[in-house]
Structures are given as structure tokens and as C-alpha cells.
Coordinates of C-alpha atoms and ligand atoms in Angstrom, one line a residue:
X146 CA 70.3 4.9 55.1
X147 CA 71.1 8.6 54.7
X148 CA 69.8 11.0 52.1
X149 CA 72.2 12.2 49.4
X150 CA 74.4 15.2 50.2
X151 CA 72.9 18.5 49.2
X152 CA 69.3 17.1 49.3
X153 CA 66.7 18.0 51.9
X154 CA 64.0 16.3 54.0
X155 CA 61.0 18.5 54.7
X156 CA 59.2 17.8 58.0
X157 CA 56.0 19.3 59.5
X158 CA 56.7 21.6 62.4
X159 CA 57.7 21.5 65.2
X160 CA 60.9 20.3 63.6
X161 CA 62.5 17.2 65.2
X162 CA 66.1 18.2 64.4
X163 CA 68.1 21.3 63.3
X164 CA 69.3 19.3 60.2
X165 CA 65.9 19.1 58.6
X166 CA 63.8 21.7 56.7
X167 CA 60.3 22.9 57.4
X168 CA 57.6 21.6 55.1
X169 CA 55.3 24.4 56.6
X170 CA 57.8 27.2 55.8
X171 CA 58.1 25.8 52.3
X172 CA 54.4 25.8 51.7
X173 CA 54.2 29.3 53.2
X174 CA 56.6 30.8 50.7
X175 CA 55.0 28.8 47.8
X176 CA 51.6 30.3 48.7
X177 CA 53.1 33.8 48.7
X178 CA 54.9 33.2 45.4
X179 CA 51.6 31.9 43.7
X180 CA 49.5 34.6 45.2
X181 CA 51.6 37.5 44.0
X182 CA 52.2 36.0 40.6
X183 CA 48.5 35.6 40.1
X184 CA 47.8 39.2 41.2
X185 CA 50.2 40.3 38.5
X186 CA 48.2 38.2 35.9
X187 CA 50.8 35.4 35.5
X188 CA 49.5 31.9 34.7
X189 CA 51.0 28.8 36.1
X190 CA 52.7 26.2 33.9
X191 CA 55.0 23.2 34.5
X192 CA 57.3 20.9 32.5
X193 CA 59.1 17.6 33.0
X194 CA 61.9 17.3 35.6
X195 CA 63.9 15.3 33.1
X196 CA 64.9 16.7 29.7
X197 CA 67.2 15.8 26.8
X198 CA 70.7 16.8 27.8
X199 CA 71.0 18.9 24.7
X200 CA 68.4 21.3 25.9
X201 CA 70.8 22.6 28.6
X202 CA 74.1 22.3 26.7
X203 CA 72.9 24.5 23.9
X204 CA 72.8 27.9 25.6
X205 CA 72.9 27.9 29.4
X206 CA 76.6 28.4 29.5
X207 CA 79.6 26.5 30.8
X208 CA 79.0 27.0 34.5
X209 CA 75.6 25.3 34.5
X210 CA 76.7 22.6 32.1
X211 CA 79.5 21.7 34.6
X212 CA 76.8 21.2 37.2
X213 CA 74.4 19.0 35.3
X214 CA 72.9 15.9 36.9
X215 CA 73.0 14.0 33.7
X216 CA 73.0 10.3 32.8
X217 CA 72.1 7.8 30.0
X218 CA 68.7 6.2 30.5
X219 CA 67.6 2.6 29.7
X220 CA 66.7 3.7 26.2
X221 CA 70.2 5.0 25.6
X222 CA 69.0 8.6 25.7
X223 CA 71.4 11.3 27.1
X224 CA 69.2 13.1 29.6
X225 CA 69.5 15.5 32.5
X226 CA 67.5 16.6 35.6
X227 CA 66.6 20.2 35.0
X228 CA 69.1 22.6 36.5
X229 CA 66.9 25.6 35.6
X230 CA 63.5 26.2 34.0
X231 CA 64.2 28.7 31.3
X232 CA 65.2 26.3 28.5
X233 CA 62.1 24.2 29.2
X234 CA 59.9 27.3 29.1
X235 CA 61.5 28.4 25.8
X236 CA 60.8 25.0 24.3
X237 CA 57.2 25.0 25.6
X238 CA 56.4 28.5 24.4
X239 CA 58.0 27.9 21.0
X240 CA 55.9 24.8 20.5
X241 CA 52.5 26.5 21.0
X242 CA 53.2 30.2 20.9
X243 CA 50.3 30.9 18.5
X244 CA 47.7 29.7 21.0
X245 CA 48.5 32.5 23.3
X246 CA 47.9 36.3 23.2
X247 CA 51.1 38.4 23.7
X248 CA 52.6 39.3 26.0
X249 CA 52.6 35.8 27.5
X250 CA 53.0 36.0 31.3
X251 CA 53.7 32.7 33.0
X252 CA 55.1 31.4 36.3
X253 CA 56.2 28.0 37.7
X254 CA 57.7 26.6 40.9
X255 CA 59.9 23.8 39.8
X256 CA 62.4 21.8 41.8
X257 CA 65.8 22.1 40.2
X258 CA 69.0 20.1 40.4
X259 CA 72.6 21.2 40.2
X260 CA 75.6 19.2 41.1
X261 CA 77.2 22.1 42.9
X262 CA 79.9 22.2 45.6
X263 CA 77.8 22.4 48.7
X264 CA 78.0 25.7 50.6
X265 CA 75.9 28.1 52.5
X266 CA 72.9 29.0 50.4
X267 CA 73.8 26.4 47.7
X268 CA 72.4 22.9 47.7
X269 CA 72.1 20.2 45.0
X270 CA 68.4 20.7 44.8
X271 CA 66.2 23.8 45.3
X272 CA 62.8 25.1 44.5
X273 CA 62.7 28.1 42.3
X274 CA 59.9 30.6 41.6
X275 CA 60.2 31.5 37.9
X276 CA 58.2 34.3 36.3
X277 CA 58.7 35.2 32.7
X278 CA 57.2 37.5 30.1
X279 CA 57.4 36.6 26.4
X280 CA 56.5 38.7 23.4
X281 CA 57.3 42.2 24.7
X282 CA 60.3 44.3 23.8
X283 CA 59.5 47.4 25.7
X284 CA 61.4 48.1 29.0
X285 CA 57.9 48.4 30.5
X286 CA 58.0 44.6 30.6
X287 CA 61.3 44.6 32.5
X288 CA 59.8 47.1 35.0
X289 CA 56.7 45.0 35.4
X290 CA 58.8 41.9 36.1
X291 CA 61.0 43.7 38.6
X292 CA 57.9 45.1 40.3
X293 CA 56.6 41.5 40.7
X294 CA 60.0 40.5 42.2
X295 CA 59.9 43.4 44.7
X296 CA 56.2 42.9 45.7
X297 CA 56.8 39.2 46.2
X298 CA 59.6 39.9 48.7
X299 CA 57.5 42.6 50.3
X300 CA 54.6 40.1 50.7
X301 CA 56.9 38.1 52.9
X302 CA 57.5 41.1 55.2
X303 CA 60.8 42.2 53.8
X304 CA 61.4 45.9 53.3
X305 CA 63.8 48.2 51.4
X306 CA 66.0 47.9 54.5
X307 CA 66.3 44.1 54.0
X308 CA 66.9 43.7 50.3
X309 CA 67.9 45.6 47.1
X310 CA 67.6 44.9 43.4
X311 CA 71.0 45.4 41.7
X312 CA 70.1 46.4 38.1
X313 CA 72.5 46.3 35.3
X314 CA 72.5 45.7 31.5
X315 CA 74.6 43.6 29.2
X316 CA 74.0 46.4 26.6
X317 CA 75.9 48.8 28.9
X318 CA 78.8 46.4 29.0
X319 CA 78.6 45.8 25.3
X320 CA 78.8 49.5 24.6
X321 CA 81.7 49.9 27.0
X322 CA 83.5 47.1 25.4
X323 CA 83.1 48.3 21.8
X324 CA 83.7 52.0 22.6
X325 CA 87.0 51.0 24.2
X326 CA 88.0 49.0 21.1
X327 CA 87.4 45.5 22.7
X328 CA 88.3 42.6 20.5
X329 CA 85.0 40.8 19.7
X330 CA 86.9 37.5 19.9
X331 CA 87.6 38.2 23.5
X332 CA 84.1 39.4 24.5
X333 CA 83.1 36.2 26.2
X334 CA 86.3 36.2 28.4
X335 CA 85.6 39.8 29.2
X336 CA 82.1 39.1 30.4
X337 CA 83.4 36.2 32.5
X338 CA 85.9 38.4 34.2
X339 CA 83.2 41.0 35.0
X340 CA 81.0 38.3 36.4
X341 CA 83.7 37.2 38.8
X342 CA 84.8 40.8 39.9
X343 CA 83.2 40.4 43.3
X344 CA 84.8 36.9 43.9
X345 CA 88.3 37.1 42.4
X346 CA 91.4 38.5 44.3
X347 CA 92.6 41.9 42.9
X348 CA 95.6 40.3 41.2
X349 CA 93.5 37.7 39.5
X350 CA 91.0 40.4 38.3
X351 CA 93.8 42.5 36.9
X352 CA 95.3 39.6 35.1
X353 CA 92.0 38.5 33.6
X354 CA 91.2 42.0 32.4
X355 CA 94.6 42.6 31.0
X356 CA 94.3 39.5 29.0
X357 CA 91.3 40.9 27.1
X358 CA 92.9 44.4 26.8
X359 CA 91.4 46.3 29.7
X360 CA 92.6 47.7 33.0
X361 CA 90.9 47.2 36.4
X362 CA 90.8 51.0 36.9
X363 CA 89.0 51.6 33.7
X364 CA 86.4 48.9 34.5
X365 CA 86.0 50.2 38.1
X366 CA 85.5 53.8 37.1
X367 CA 82.7 52.7 34.7
X368 CA 81.1 50.8 37.6
X369 CA 81.4 53.7 40.0
X370 CA 79.9 56.2 37.5
X371 CA 76.8 53.8 37.3
X372 CA 75.3 55.9 34.5
X373 CA 72.0 54.3 33.5
X374 CA 71.5 53.5 29.8
X375 CA 68.3 54.8 28.3
X376 CA 66.5 51.4 28.7
X377 CA 67.6 51.3 32.4
X378 CA 66.5 54.9 32.9
X379 CA 63.1 53.9 31.5
X380 CA 62.8 50.9 33.9
X381 CA 63.8 53.2 36.9
X382 CA 61.2 55.8 35.9
X383 CA 58.5 53.1 35.7
X384 CA 59.4 51.7 39.1
X385 CA 59.6 55.2 40.7
X386 CA 56.0 55.8 39.5
X387 CA 55.0 52.8 41.5
X388 CA 56.9 54.1 44.6
X389 CA 59.4 51.2 44.2
X390 CA 62.4 53.3 43.4
X391 CA 64.0 52.7 46.8
X392 CA 64.3 49.0 46.1
X393 CA 66.5 49.4 43.0
X394 CA 70.1 50.6 42.3
X395 CA 72.2 50.6 39.2
X396 CA 75.1 48.2 39.7
X397 CA 77.1 47.2 36.7
X398 CA 79.0 44.5 38.8
X399 CA 76.0 42.3 38.0
X400 CA 76.3 40.7 34.6
X401 CA 74.8 37.2 35.3
X402 CA 76.6 33.9 34.8
X403 CA 74.1 32.3 32.3
X404 CA 75.0 32.7 28.7
X405 CA 71.6 33.6 27.1
X406 CA 71.0 37.0 28.6
X407 CA 70.9 39.9 26.1
X408 CA 69.9 43.1 27.8
X409 CA 68.9 44.3 31.2
X410 CA 69.9 41.9 34.0
X411 CA 69.4 42.1 37.7
X412 CA 69.9 40.2 41.0
X413 CA 68.2 40.6 44.4
X414 CA 70.5 40.6 47.5
X415 CA 70.0 41.1 51.2
X416 CA 71.1 44.7 52.1
X417 CA 73.7 43.5 54.5
X418 CA 75.4 41.5 51.7
X419 CA 75.8 38.5 54.0
X420 CA 74.0 36.0 51.8
X421 CA 74.1 34.8 48.2
X422 CA 71.7 36.1 45.6
X423 CA 68.0 35.7 46.6
X424 CA 66.9 36.0 42.9
X425 CA 68.3 36.7 39.5
X426 CA 67.1 37.3 36.0
X427 CA 67.0 39.4 32.9
X428 CA 66.2 39.6 29.2
X429 CA 67.0 36.8 26.9
X430 CA 65.6 37.9 23.5
X431 CA 67.4 35.3 21.4
X432 CA 66.9 32.1 23.3
X433 CA 63.4 31.1 22.0
X434 CA 64.6 31.6 18.4
X435 CA 67.8 29.6 19.1
X436 CA 66.0 26.6 20.7
X437 CA 63.3 26.5 18.1
X438 CA 65.8 26.4 15.2
X439 CA 64.7 29.8 14.0
X440 CA 61.0 29.0 13.8
X441 CA 59.8 31.2 16.6
X442 CA 61.3 34.6 17.4
X443 CA 60.0 36.1 20.6
X444 CA 61.7 38.6 22.9
X445 CA 61.6 37.3 26.5
X446 CA 62.6 38.1 30.0
X447 CA 62.2 36.5 33.5
X448 CA 63.7 35.8 36.9
X449 CA 64.2 32.9 39.2
X450 CA 64.0 33.1 43.0
X451 CA 65.3 30.2 45.1
X452 CA 63.8 29.0 48.3
X453 CA 67.1 28.3 50.1
X454 CA 68.6 31.8 50.5
X455 CA 65.1 33.3 50.9
X456 CA 64.3 31.0 53.9
X457 CA 67.8 31.9 55.4
X458 CA 66.9 35.6 55.1
X459 CA 63.4 35.2 56.5
X460 CA 64.8 33.2 59.5
X461 CA 67.5 35.8 60.1
X462 CA 64.9 38.6 60.1
X463 CA 62.4 36.7 62.3
X464 CA 59.8 36.8 59.5
X465 CA 58.6 33.2 59.4
X466 CA 55.3 32.8 61.2
X467 CA 54.8 30.2 63.9
X468 CA 53.3 27.1 62.2
X469 CA 50.7 25.3 64.2
X470 CA 48.5 22.4 63.1
X471 CA 45.6 24.8 63.1
X472 CA 43.0 22.4 64.3
X473 CA 39.7 24.2 64.4
X474 CA 37.6 21.5 66.1
X475 CA 38.5 18.5 68.2
X476 CA 35.5 16.1 68.6
X477 CA 35.8 14.3 72.0
X478 CA 34.2 10.9 72.1
X479 CA 33.6 10.3 75.7
X480 CA 30.6 8.0 75.3
X481 CA 31.5 5.1 72.9
X482 CA 27.8 4.5 72.2
X483 CA 27.9 7.9 70.4
X484 CA 30.9 7.1 68.2
X485 CA 28.8 6.8 65.0
X486 CA 27.0 10.1 65.8
X487 CA 30.4 11.6 66.4
X488 CA 31.8 10.3 63.2
X489 CA 28.8 11.9 61.4
X490 CA 29.6 15.1 63.1
X491 CA 33.3 14.9 62.2
X492 CA 32.3 14.5 58.5
X493 CA 29.9 17.4 58.7
X494 CA 32.5 19.7 60.2
X495 CA 35.1 18.7 57.6
X496 CA 32.5 19.2 54.8
X497 CA 32.0 22.7 56.1
X498 CA 35.8 23.3 55.6
X499 CA 36.8 23.1 59.3
X500 CA 40.1 21.3 60.2
X501 CA 38.7 18.6 62.5
X502 CA 40.4 16.0 64.6
X503 CA 39.2 13.2 67.0
X504 CA 40.6 10.1 68.6
X505 CA 40.6 7.1 66.1
X506 CA 40.2 4.6 68.9
X507 CA 38.6 4.7 72.3
X508 CA 40.6 6.7 74.8
X509 CA 40.2 8.1 78.3
X510 CA 38.4 11.6 78.2
X511 CA 41.3 13.3 79.9
X512 CA 43.8 11.9 77.3
X513 CA 41.5 13.1 74.5
X514 CA 41.4 16.6 76.0
X515 CA 45.1 16.6 76.4
X516 CA 45.5 15.8 72.8
X517 CA 43.2 18.6 71.8
X518 CA 45.3 21.0 73.9
X519 CA 48.5 19.7 72.3
X520 CA 47.1 20.4 68.9
X521 CA 46.1 23.9 70.0
X522 CA 42.5 23.2 68.9
X523 CA 40.3 26.2 68.8
X524 CA 37.3 24.3 70.1
X525 CA 36.2 21.0 71.4
X526 CA 32.8 19.4 70.6
X527 CA 31.3 16.7 72.7
X528 CA 28.1 14.8 72.0
X529 CA 26.0 13.8 75.0
X530 CA 22.6 12.2 75.6
X531 CA 20.1 14.5 77.1
X532 CA 17.5 13.6 79.7
X533 CA 15.0 12.4 77.2
X534 CA 17.5 10.4 75.1
X535 CA 18.1 13.1 72.5
X536 CA 21.7 13.9 71.4
X537 CA 23.1 17.3 72.2
X538 CA 26.4 18.9 71.3
X539 CA 28.5 20.8 73.8
X540 CA 30.9 23.2 72.1
X541 CA 33.7 24.7 74.1
X542 CA 35.8 27.6 72.9
X543 CA 39.2 26.7 74.4
X544 CA 40.4 30.3 74.4
X545 CA 37.4 31.9 76.2
X546 CA 36.4 28.7 78.0
X547 CA 32.9 29.5 77.1
X548 CA 30.6 26.5 76.5
X549 CA 27.4 26.5 74.4
X550 CA 24.9 23.7 73.9
X551 CA 23.2 23.1 70.5
X552 CA 21.8 20.3 68.3
X553 CA 24.5 18.5 66.4
X554 CA 23.3 19.7 63.0
X555 CA 24.0 23.3 64.0
X556 CA 27.6 22.9 65.2
X557 CA 29.3 23.4 61.8
X558 CA 27.5 26.6 61.1
X559 CA 28.2 28.1 64.6
X560 CA 31.9 27.1 64.5
X561 CA 32.2 28.6 61.0
X562 CA 30.8 31.9 62.3
X563 CA 33.2 31.8 65.2
Ligands
LIG240 P1 70.1 31.6 38.6 O1 70.7 32.9 38.9 O2 71.0 30.5 38.2 O3 69.1 31.9 37.4 O4 69.2 31.1 39.8 C1 68.2 32.0 40.4 C2 68.2 31.8 41.9 O5 68.0 30.5 42.2 C3 69.5 32.2 42.6 O6 69.5 33.6 42.8 C4 69.3 31.4 43.9 O7 68.5 32.1 44.8 C5 68.7 30.1 43.4 N1 69.6 29.1 43.2 C6 70.3 28.8 42.1 N2 71.1 27.7 42.3 C7 70.9 27.3 43.6 C8 71.4 26.2 44.4 N3 72.3 25.3 43.9 N4 71.0 26.1 45.6 C9 70.1 26.9 46.1 N5 69.5 28.0 45.4 C10 70.0 28.1 44.2 C11 68.3 31.0 36.7 O8 68.2 29.8 37.0 C12 67.6 31.6 35.6 N6 67.0 30.4 34.8 C13 66.5 32.5 36.1 C14 65.6 33.1 35.0 C15 64.3 32.8 34.7 N7 66.1 33.9 34.0 C16 65.1 34.2 33.2 N8 64.0 33.5 33.6

């Protein structure tokens, strides 16, 4: 039985086949995501992987609705696997907003599902680091969020030569549209055409823009000028103060496909432009109000960073560490009359926090040693009976080959020190 197309199996390293994903690499990036989010004062939340279908059809926009993994459950409810986290977050915050001081800074690492056409960097499930700030209008919040995005990528070893944040604003496009007498009834089609500028053929672009009353030249010269709006200027100044200016550039080709964004928007890309977006986000000041039926009105902003493109990039740059089992102690049981003493020792070592292995069943000493070597154990520990019947522990550091003798009760402490 094969797995479904677009879904992944995660195996521990070393990987048995090129077609599978590394559970170790996944855990590595999850740890980096969590660690940086916490350093920025974000708290972790989670929600259900299944939601009422309506939550996603209300405001995410056509593209994502077309990709929903939805069905009718046994209770005749129209439901969907979550394609993104933002509507769930908006629902959760609206329900208990008063219990939290503003601004609310939350993060999550959900698995998301989109019935997409499979291609490089796009699967039917992915894990997405989400960080969002709710209850702050000032661009200082946008800058804080972008700084978190940059620092997260830096914590994985990526530099300003590897990635760039392309910063834009829907307000800039709104001003451009109205100042050039755009017809409000055609605003949606205009934004759609801008969103596809990098993907459409020149004739298609021209045609789409002409249909909403604009020329390609007009749009392109606005993009080339890249004049930051006051809010973007403020975000840039804030990031420069943190010495993060090199990571960001104004790029009005970014407008974001999701329908709910209202202000500054951004996407992170590899500098070489070979991969799809690493992350994307922006301000969505009306979504919470909309999803709460007008009860709660909170400005909000956030981003999502997927694991798929990120791992592709880290692999390409050689930035994934080698993942070993990291066994710290292998207890060799060469004398079966000492198995119970050895089991006690194994428990003590584990209680002391040391990754400890041993042979579950009797095995020849050389086989046990071979296993310890295969696991790249840092040390072996062997219990032996001394001349007067007392049990002693021989601890061997497998790197230095140095052997020390101690009483079993002291092994844990001495290994911890090492
Ligand atoms: P998004 O741009 O749809 O935004 O997704 C964010 C990131 O998730 C993308 O840049 C990409 O790395 C990854 N991603 C999306 N779809 C797939 C896929 N099918 N396969 C692999 N990776 C994928 C959102 O989802 C917004 N809700 C983010 C957000 C949070 N905005 C505000 N807060």
C-alpha cells in the first residue's frame, strides 16, 4: 500500500531511500522555530486540524478555497482539513480576547493540507511555522514580526546572501489604483493581475491589466520606482536600527494571494530566486472583526513559513547538520549474572538525562561493542566483579580510548561531567 500523492513519510536518519523525508531534519527546524519565537516573547497555541468548511470559505480567497480538502462527516457537517492557520487563530482570539493583554503574540506549528497540483516546493501537506501579533496598529509591530522572520532564518545558518524579504503594501497599490482613477468594481481583478505578474506571459499580463483600465508600462514603472509608503519607511527604519536592513527590499510585485490582507505584506525568497517562497505574511486588520460577526475588532498581522521550501534551501546550502543517534552511554553486559545490576545502572544513567543503550538480550561481547560503535556511542560502561566479589564499573571514552574504574553509583555523575 502506497501513501497518498503529495504526502510524506518521515524516517529517522540515516534515510533508507531518497524518496522519504528526514524526521530528524524536521525536528531540527521545529526546535529552531520554537526557540526563536519564544525569545521574541511569543506563546504557543494550537487548534483543531478539522474545522467547519465555512471558516475557510469566508475570507481566505478563491485560490485556497479551490484547494480545500473538504468533505461531509458522519454527522452531515461540511468540514475541511485546515489549509492555513490564520482563520483558526482569528476565531480563537475573538472567542477569548479579553483574557489576554495586548498586544497578543502567539505562534503555532500546525500541519496544513491543500489539494494542490504537486510540484517542486508544493505538496498536499506541509508544516507551517505561524507567528502573529494581535492588537497593535503601529508599524513597529510589522517590524517586530519581520525581525522574527529574519532571525529565525539566521538561526538556521542562512545569511543576507541566501535570502531576502520582499516588502510591499496593499495600501501602496490601493493608492496607485485610486490615484489613477481605477474603477472600484474592478479592484479585485486588478490585485489578481498584480499577484500573477511574475508568472503570467507578457501578453497575458497586458490583457489582464487592460481589462481593468491599466497599462503594463504604468504598472511596471510604479514597481521600478519602489517608493516606500510612510508605513513601509517606518518599518525599514526600525529594521535598520536592528542592523537588519540588508535583509529587506521594497518590492511591489508582492501583493499576496490570500484575500484578507489589508496593509504591509511580505514574502521571503532565496536570493538566487530558484525556489518558491520560503515564507509569506502581512497585516489583516479586518479578519477578526469579520469572523466574529463584528463582536471583536482587533488589528492583526502575521506570517507563515513552510518546512518544504526551507528544507530544500538548507539542503542546497549544506546547512543541515549530520544527525546521529547521539547515544551517550552504551552499557555492555558481558557477564549475564550482572544483568540486573546493569539494568539498575541503565536506569540511573537515564534518570541523569543520559541517552543510554544496551543489548536487550544476551549477546556476544564483540557484537555488543560493534553495536556501540555503530551507534557512535560516546562511552561504554561495563560492570565487572572485582577480586573480593564487589561490583566495579569500567567506563571507556570511545574517542580518547581512556578507561576509568569507579563504583557503579558514581558513573552517572562522572559521565555527566564529561
Ligand atoms: P501562504 O503564503 O499561503 O500564507 O503560506 C505560507 C508559506 O507556507 C509559503 O510561503 C510556503 O513556504 C508554505 N506553503 C504554502 N503552501 C504550501 C504547500 N502546498 N506545500 C508546501 N509549502 C507550502 C499563509 O498560509 C498565511 N495564512 C500566513 C499568515 C499567517 N498570514 C498571516 N499570518
